[in-house]
PDB file of C-alpha atoms in Angstrom:
ATOM      1  CA  UNK A   1     246.484  81.745  82.690  1.00 96.00           C
ATOM      2  CA  UNK A   2     246.352  80.210  79.212  1.00 98.00           C
ATOM      3  CA  UNK A   3     243.314  80.083  76.970  1.00 98.00           C
ATOM      4  CA  UNK A   4     243.082  76.370  77.786  1.00 98.00           C
ATOM      5  CA  UNK A   5     242.843  77.252  81.484  1.00 98.00           C
ATOM      6  CA  UNK A   6     240.038  79.687  80.659  1.00 98.00           C
ATOM      7  CA  UNK A   7     238.291  77.020  78.609  1.00 98.00           C
ATOM      8  CA  UNK A   8     238.572  74.516  81.463  1.00 97.00           C
ATOM      9  CA  UNK A   9     237.014  76.958  83.926  1.00 97.00           C
ATOM     10  CA  UNK A  10     234.122  77.699  81.590  1.00 98.00           C
ATOM     11  CA  UNK A  11     233.589  74.003  80.841  1.00 97.00           C
ATOM     12  CA  UNK A  12     233.388  73.137  84.536  1.00 97.00           C
ATOM     13  CA  UNK A  13     230.749  75.802  85.027  1.00 96.00           C
ATOM     14  CA  UNK A  14     228.749  74.921  81.928  1.00 97.00           C
ATOM     15  CA  UNK A  15     229.031  71.150  81.587  1.00 96.00           C
ATOM     16  CA  UNK A  16     230.618  70.046  84.874  1.00 96.00           C
ATOM     17  CA  UNK A  17     233.357  68.535  82.735  1.00 93.00           C
ATOM     18  CA  UNK A  18     237.113  68.916  82.453  1.00 91.00           C
ATOM     19  CA  UNK A  19     238.695  69.567  79.070  1.00 92.00           C
ATOM     20  CA  UNK A  20     242.182  68.520  78.008  1.00 92.00           C
ATOM     21  CA  UNK A  21     242.394  70.637  74.866  1.00 95.00           C
ATOM     22  CA  UNK A  22     240.717  73.413  72.929  1.00 97.00           C
ATOM     23  CA  UNK A  23     242.434  73.718  69.565  1.00 96.00           C
ATOM     24  CA  UNK A  24     243.513  70.113  69.038  1.00 91.00           C
ATOM     25  CA  UNK A  25     240.089  68.540  69.517  1.00 83.00           C
ATOM     26  CA  UNK A  26     237.154  68.063  67.156  1.00 88.00           C
ATOM     27  CA  UNK A  27     234.357  67.953  69.717  1.00 92.00           C
ATOM     28  CA  UNK A  28     231.376  70.186  68.872  1.00 94.00           C
ATOM     29  CA  UNK A  29     231.718  71.995  72.204  1.00 96.00           C
ATOM     30  CA  UNK A  30     235.367  72.787  71.481  1.00 96.00           C
ATOM     31  CA  UNK A  31     234.653  74.026  67.965  1.00 96.00           C
ATOM     32  CA  UNK A  32     231.789  76.247  69.106  1.00 97.00           C
ATOM     33  CA  UNK A  33     233.846  77.638  71.969  1.00 98.00           C
ATOM     34  CA  UNK A  34     236.689  78.536  69.601  1.00 98.00           C
ATOM     35  CA  UNK A  35     234.295  80.799  67.688  1.00 97.00           C
ATOM     36  CA  UNK A  36     232.856  82.232  70.905  1.00 98.00           C
ATOM     37  CA  UNK A  37     236.315  83.058  72.261  1.00 98.00           C
ATOM     38  CA  UNK A  38     237.313  84.778  69.020  1.00 98.00           C
ATOM     39  CA  UNK A  39     234.210  86.979  69.167  1.00 98.00           C
ATOM     40  CA  UNK A  40     234.627  87.642  72.880  1.00 98.00           C
ATOM     41  CA  UNK A  41     238.177  89.004  72.789  1.00 98.00           C
ATOM     42  CA  UNK A  42     237.372  91.323  69.892  1.00 98.00           C
ATOM     43  CA  UNK A  43     234.355  92.661  71.782  1.00 98.00           C
ATOM     44  CA  UNK A  44     236.316  93.133  75.008  1.00 98.00           C
ATOM     45  CA  UNK A  45     239.001  95.081  73.148  1.00 98.00           C
ATOM     46  CA  UNK A  46     236.336  97.454  71.806  1.00 96.00           C
ATOM     47  CA  UNK A  47     234.729  98.132  75.187  1.00 96.00           C
ATOM     48  CA  UNK A  48     237.454 100.405  76.556  1.00 97.00           C
ATOM     49  CA  UNK A  49     240.739 102.040  75.610  1.00 97.00           C
ATOM     50  CA  UNK A  50     242.769  99.515  77.600  1.00 98.00           C
ATOM     51  CA  UNK A  51     246.241 100.734  78.519  1.00 97.00           C
ATOM     52  CA  UNK A  52     247.603  97.224  77.965  1.00 98.00           C
ATOM     53  CA  UNK A  53     246.594  97.528  74.304  1.00 98.00           C
ATOM     54  CA  UNK A  54     247.708 101.142  73.813  1.00 98.00           C
ATOM     55  CA  UNK A  55     250.780 102.095  71.780  1.00 98.00           C
ATOM     56  CA  UNK A  56     252.218 105.297  70.364  1.00 98.00           C
ATOM     57  CA  UNK A  57     253.098 105.829  66.719  1.00 98.00           C
ATOM     58  CA  UNK A  58     255.496 108.605  65.693  1.00 98.00           C
ATOM     59  CA  UNK A  59     255.483 109.606  62.035  1.00 98.00           C
ATOM     60  CA  UNK A  60     258.801 110.453  60.388  1.00 97.00           C
ATOM     61  CA  UNK A  61     258.294 113.579  58.290  1.00 97.00           C
ATOM     62  CA  UNK A  62     260.360 114.987  55.420  1.00 96.00           C
ATOM     63  CA  UNK A  63     258.450 118.196  54.697  1.00 95.00           C
ATOM     64  CA  UNK A  64     256.727 116.729  51.616  1.00 96.00           C
ATOM     65  CA  UNK A  65     254.978 113.492  52.581  1.00 97.00           C
ATOM     66  CA  UNK A  66     251.402 113.866  53.796  1.00 97.00           C
ATOM     67  CA  UNK A  67     250.197 110.231  53.681  1.00 98.00           C
ATOM     68  CA  UNK A  68     251.621 107.673  56.125  1.00 98.00           C
ATOM     69  CA  UNK A  69     251.027 103.927  56.400  1.00 98.00           C
ATOM     70  CA  UNK A  70     249.460 102.842  59.673  1.00 98.00           C
ATOM     71  CA  UNK A  71     251.458 100.509  61.961  1.00 98.00           C
ATOM     72  CA  UNK A  72     251.228  96.800  61.147  1.00 98.00           C
ATOM     73  CA  UNK A  73     249.490  96.139  64.476  1.00 98.00           C
ATOM     74  CA  UNK A  74     247.068  99.079  64.206  1.00 98.00           C
ATOM     75  CA  UNK A  75     243.583  98.245  65.440  1.00 98.00           C
ATOM     76  CA  UNK A  76     241.797 101.550  65.976  1.00 98.00           C
ATOM     77  CA  UNK A  77     242.281 105.046  67.310  1.00 97.00           C
ATOM     78  CA  UNK A  78     241.529 105.845  70.929  1.00 96.00           C
ATOM     79  CA  UNK A  79     238.059 107.147  71.720  1.00 92.00           C
ATOM     80  CA  UNK A  80     239.653 110.520  72.456  1.00 90.00           C
ATOM     81  CA  UNK A  81     241.957 110.646  69.461  1.00 88.00           C
ATOM     82  CA  UNK A  82     244.518 113.382  68.954  1.00 93.00           C
ATOM     83  CA  UNK A  83     247.433 113.754  66.565  1.00 97.00           C
ATOM     84  CA  UNK A  84     250.144 115.743  68.345  1.00 96.00           C
ATOM     85  CA  UNK A  85     252.627 118.091  66.716  1.00 94.00           C
ATOM     86  CA  UNK A  86     256.137 118.363  68.140  1.00 93.00           C
ATOM     87  CA  UNK A  87     256.452 122.042  67.236  1.00 92.00           C
ATOM     88  CA  UNK A  88     252.980 123.477  67.920  1.00 90.00           C
ATOM     89  CA  UNK A  89     251.199 123.731  71.266  1.00 88.00           C
ATOM     90  CA  UNK A  90     247.904 122.609  69.709  1.00 91.00           C
ATOM     91  CA  UNK A  91     247.033 119.371  67.986  1.00 94.00           C
ATOM     92  CA  UNK A  92     245.932 118.492  64.494  1.00 95.00           C
ATOM     93  CA  UNK A  93     242.154 118.633  64.126  1.00 94.00           C
ATOM     94  CA  UNK A  94     240.258 115.554  62.967  1.00 95.00           C
ATOM     95  CA  UNK A  95     238.142 115.845  59.829  1.00 95.00           C
ATOM     96  CA  UNK A  96     234.726 114.482  60.782  1.00 93.00           C
ATOM     97  CA  UNK A  97     234.282 112.550  57.531  1.00 97.00           C
ATOM     98  CA  UNK A  98     235.492 112.225  53.940  1.00 97.00           C
ATOM     99  CA  UNK A  99     233.164 114.957  52.724  1.00 97.00           C
ATOM    100  CA  UNK A 100     234.663 117.464  55.140  1.00 95.00           C
ATOM    101  CA  UNK A 101     238.138 116.265  54.144  1.00 95.00           C
ATOM    102  CA  UNK A 102     237.315 116.970  50.496  1.00 95.00           C
ATOM    103  CA  UNK A 103     236.166 120.469  51.386  1.00 94.00           C
ATOM    104  CA  UNK A 104     239.323 121.078  53.392  1.00 93.00           C
ATOM    105  CA  UNK A 105     241.437 120.004  50.431  1.00 91.00           C
ATOM    106  CA  UNK A 106     239.631 122.500  48.204  1.00 91.00           C
ATOM    107  CA  UNK A 107     239.321 125.421  50.590  1.00 87.00           C
ATOM    108  CA  UNK A 108     241.820 124.789  53.359  1.00 75.00           C
ATOM    109  CA  UNK A 109     241.507 127.401  56.124  1.00 72.00           C
ATOM    110  CA  UNK A 110     244.648 128.740  57.754  1.00 70.00           C
ATOM    111  CA  UNK A 111     244.561 126.458  60.784  1.00 76.00           C
ATOM    112  CA  UNK A 112     247.752 125.257  62.438  1.00 83.00           C
ATOM    113  CA  UNK A 113     249.150 122.727  62.507  1.00 93.00           C
ATOM    114  CA  UNK A 114     246.436 121.287  60.232  1.00 94.00           C
ATOM    115  CA  UNK A 115     243.984 118.392  59.878  1.00 95.00           C
ATOM    116  CA  UNK A 116     244.031 114.596  59.871  1.00 97.00           C
ATOM    117  CA  UNK A 117     241.913 111.683  58.725  1.00 98.00           C
ATOM    118  CA  UNK A 118     242.375 107.924  58.343  1.00 98.00           C
ATOM    119  CA  UNK A 119     241.290 105.987  55.263  1.00 98.00           C
ATOM    120  CA  UNK A 120     242.783 103.386  52.970  1.00 98.00           C
ATOM    121  CA  UNK A 121     245.078 102.071  55.684  1.00 97.00           C
ATOM    122  CA  UNK A 122     246.884 105.410  56.012  1.00 98.00           C
ATOM    123  CA  UNK A 123     247.040 108.442  58.253  1.00 98.00           C
ATOM    124  CA  UNK A 124     246.579 111.536  56.070  1.00 98.00           C
ATOM    125  CA  UNK A 125     247.726 114.964  57.255  1.00 97.00           C
ATOM    126  CA  UNK A 126     247.070 118.332  55.676  1.00 95.00           C
ATOM    127  CA  UNK A 127     249.175 120.272  55.004  1.00 93.00           C
ATOM    128  CA  UNK A 128     252.237 118.025  54.795  1.00 94.00           C
ATOM    129  CA  UNK A 129     254.082 118.281  58.143  1.00 95.00           C
ATOM    130  CA  UNK A 130     257.354 120.154  58.288  1.00 94.00           C
ATOM    131  CA  UNK A 131     260.597 118.241  58.120  1.00 95.00           C
ATOM    132  CA  UNK A 132     261.315 116.582  61.475  1.00 94.00           C
ATOM    133  CA  UNK A 133     257.965 117.713  62.878  1.00 94.00           C
ATOM    134  CA  UNK A 134     257.253 114.008  63.475  1.00 95.00           C
ATOM    135  CA  UNK A 135     253.616 114.077  64.680  1.00 97.00           C
ATOM    136  CA  UNK A 136     252.533 111.260  66.966  1.00 98.00           C
ATOM    137  CA  UNK A 137     249.303 109.586  68.032  1.00 98.00           C
ATOM    138  CA  UNK A 138     248.129 106.811  70.334  1.00 97.00           C
ATOM    139  CA  UNK A 139     246.225 103.776  69.086  1.00 98.00           C
ATOM    140  CA  UNK A 140     244.799 100.428  70.180  1.00 98.00           C
ATOM    141  CA  UNK A 141     246.677  97.432  68.808  1.00 98.00           C
ATOM    142  CA  UNK A 142     245.022  94.596  66.890  1.00 98.00           C
ATOM    143  CA  UNK A 143     247.187  91.954  68.588  1.00 99.00           C
ATOM    144  CA  UNK A 144     245.246  90.742  71.624  1.00 99.00           C
ATOM    145  CA  UNK A 145     247.044  87.442  72.267  1.00 99.00           C
ATOM    146  CA  UNK A 146     250.567  86.407  73.285  1.00 99.00           C
ATOM    147  CA  UNK A 147     251.968  83.053  72.189  1.00 98.00           C
ATOM    148  CA  UNK A 148     254.144  80.998  74.525  1.00 94.00           C
ATOM    149  CA  UNK A 149     257.175  82.198  72.540  1.00 96.00           C
ATOM    150  CA  UNK A 150     256.252  85.823  73.260  1.00 96.00           C
ATOM    151  CA  UNK A 151     254.911  86.538  69.769  1.00 97.00           C
ATOM    152  CA  UNK A 152     251.869  88.818  69.670  1.00 98.00           C
ATOM    153  CA  UNK A 153     248.957  87.947  67.381  1.00 98.00           C
ATOM    154  CA  UNK A 154     245.300  88.931  66.871  1.00 98.00           C
ATOM    155  CA  UNK A 155     243.656  85.596  67.790  1.00 98.00           C
ATOM    156  CA  UNK A 156     244.218  82.428  69.797  1.00 98.00           C
ATOM    157  CA  UNK A 157     245.643  79.562  67.762  1.00 97.00           C
ATOM    158  CA  UNK A 158     247.093  77.179  70.365  1.00 98.00           C
ATOM    159  CA  UNK A 159     246.135  76.019  73.853  1.00 98.00           C
ATOM    160  CA  UNK A 160     249.171  77.722  75.416  1.00 98.00           C
ATOM    161  CA  UNK A 161     248.296  81.229  74.165  1.00 98.00           C
ATOM    162  CA  UNK A 162     247.419  83.914  76.725  1.00 99.00           C
ATOM    163  CA  UNK A 163     245.058  86.897  76.620  1.00 99.00           C
ATOM    164  CA  UNK A 164     246.622  90.348  77.040  1.00 99.00           C
ATOM    165  CA  UNK A 165     243.651  91.494  79.121  1.00 98.00           C
ATOM    166  CA  UNK A 166     241.843  90.037  82.137  1.00 98.00           C
ATOM    167  CA  UNK A 167     241.421  86.261  81.812  1.00 98.00           C
ATOM    168  CA  UNK A 168     238.548  86.065  84.290  1.00 98.00           C
ATOM    169  CA  UNK A 169     236.626  88.558  82.175  1.00 99.00           C
ATOM    170  CA  UNK A 170     237.186  86.259  79.213  1.00 99.00           C
ATOM    171  CA  UNK A 171     235.852  83.278  81.188  1.00 99.00           C
ATOM    172  CA  UNK A 172     232.689  85.195  82.075  1.00 99.00           C
ATOM    173  CA  UNK A 173     232.279  86.214  78.429  1.00 98.00           C
ATOM    174  CA  UNK A 174     232.632  82.594  77.321  1.00 99.00           C
ATOM    175  CA  UNK A 175     229.941  81.480  79.765  1.00 98.00           C
ATOM    176  CA  UNK A 176     227.211  83.941  78.833  1.00 98.00           C
ATOM    177  CA  UNK A 177     227.920  83.758  75.114  1.00 98.00           C
ATOM    178  CA  UNK A 178     227.731  79.957  75.107  1.00 98.00           C
ATOM    179  CA  UNK A 179     224.433  80.017  77.000  1.00 98.00           C
ATOM    180  CA  UNK A 180     223.094  82.592  74.555  1.00 98.00           C
ATOM    181  CA  UNK A 181     224.144  80.414  71.607  1.00 97.00           C
ATOM    182  CA  UNK A 182     222.410  77.407  73.191  1.00 97.00           C
ATOM    183  CA  UNK A 183     219.170  79.299  73.771  1.00 97.00           C
ATOM    184  CA  UNK A 184     219.548  79.165  77.566  1.00 97.00           C
ATOM    185  CA  UNK A 185     218.903  81.896  80.114  1.00 98.00           C
ATOM    186  CA  UNK A 186     222.093  83.966  80.236  1.00 98.00           C
ATOM    187  CA  UNK A 187     220.893  87.220  81.829  1.00 98.00           C
ATOM    188  CA  UNK A 188     222.624  86.704  85.186  1.00 98.00           C
ATOM    189  CA  UNK A 189     225.848  85.516  83.557  1.00 98.00           C
ATOM    190  CA  UNK A 190     225.894  88.504  81.228  1.00 98.00           C
ATOM    191  CA  UNK A 191     225.348  90.795  84.210  1.00 98.00           C
ATOM    192  CA  UNK A 192     228.308  89.190  86.005  1.00 98.00           C
ATOM    193  CA  UNK A 193     230.418  89.861  82.917  1.00 98.00           C
ATOM    194  CA  UNK A 194     229.275  93.472  82.656  1.00 98.00           C
ATOM    195  CA  UNK A 195     229.963  94.138  86.345  1.00 98.00           C
ATOM    196  CA  UNK A 196     233.533  92.876  86.062  1.00 98.00           C
ATOM    197  CA  UNK A 197     234.012  94.778  82.800  1.00 98.00           C
ATOM    198  CA  UNK A 198     232.897  98.001  84.494  1.00 96.00           C
ATOM    199  CA  UNK A 199     235.166  97.381  87.480  1.00 96.00           C
ATOM    200  CA  UNK A 200     238.201  96.735  85.306  1.00 97.00           C
ATOM    201  CA  UNK A 201     237.516  99.739  83.074  1.00 96.00           C
ATOM    202  CA  UNK A 202     237.145 101.977  86.138  1.00 95.00           C
ATOM    203  CA  UNK A 203     240.582 100.909  87.413  1.00 95.00           C
ATOM    204  CA  UNK A 204     242.201 101.241  83.995  1.00 95.00           C
ATOM    205  CA  UNK A 205     243.002 104.827  83.040  1.00 80.00           C
ATOM    206  CA  UNK A 206     242.494 104.621  79.299  1.00 65.00           C
ATOM    207  CA  UNK A 207     240.552 107.401  77.605  1.00 61.00           C
ATOM    208  CA  UNK A 208     236.832 107.628  78.237  1.00 57.00           C
ATOM    209  CA  UNK A 209     234.203 108.500  75.586  1.00 48.00           C
ATOM    210  CA  UNK A 210     234.136 112.222  76.381  1.00 41.00           C
ATOM    211  CA  UNK A 211     235.283 114.851  73.942  1.00 38.00           C
ATOM    212  CA  UNK A 212     235.633 118.609  74.240  1.00 38.00           C
ATOM    213  CA  UNK A 213     235.822 121.242  71.522  1.00 41.00           C
ATOM    214  CA  UNK A 214     239.136 123.071  71.554  1.00 41.00           C
ATOM    215  CA  UNK A 215     238.389 125.491  68.718  1.00 42.00           C
ATOM    216  CA  UNK A 216     242.010 126.470  68.207  1.00 40.00           C
ATOM    217  CA  UNK A 217     242.933 126.402  71.881  1.00 37.00           C
ATOM    218  CA  UNK A 218     245.081 123.874  73.665  1.00 38.00           C
ATOM    219  CA  UNK A 219     244.203 122.415  77.085  1.00 33.00           C
ATOM    220  CA  UNK A 220     245.781 125.395  78.835  1.00 32.00           C
ATOM    221  CA  UNK A 221     243.664 127.841  76.868  1.00 36.00           C
ATOM    222  CA  UNK A 222     246.656 129.323  75.040  1.00 37.00           C
ATOM    223  CA  UNK A 223     246.633 130.127  71.336  1.00 41.00           C
ATOM    224  CA  UNK A 224     248.898 127.991  69.201  1.00 46.00           C
ATOM    225  CA  UNK A 225     252.568 128.739  69.634  1.00 48.00           C
ATOM    226  CA  UNK A 226     255.526 127.259  67.797  1.00 51.00           C
ATOM    227  CA  UNK A 227     257.837 125.382  70.136  1.00 49.00           C
TER     228      UNK A 227
END
């Protein structure tokens, strides 16, 4: 289902009208809905670690480099973010903030394989990974839309574009957001959206917002071992 199909469904519900275009028209309803759709897909992408938006990045290490550019389509880390070593049975530990990172740089404890943080568009590891250690991590992509030529992009730009996630969820988001923008009662419509969002998230097996402290242990409770 294209974004135009989604727009038509929402328009029938909201105005009892059919629409022939979304991005080629200049009608006030079309222009407002373009902004609403842009906000809606970004919000939906943030609500869950959707498997359809999840990719793996593997860093190529040379034994000296410690700072790595993020992928071009990087959006965010998963809620349960880990950076995995290929030679140790435990993962890199995340620095909680830049202040802790500064302290680690000054007084680095002897933790293996080390620590990670993201800032300035880069993944930073400490100490520099060994040659061919090639750590990897999972992330959520920033490209949420597929063009009719198969090209992935962050936003809708043409009527024939399609959403990478559930189109019916997008329709429900369009409806309650438009009513909210118009000052109309949108409580029931928002509830319908939230119910479908919860149902879809429950069926999708992306990471949930639950973290556990490993404190030097891997998931099997074994102290770090070189592979």
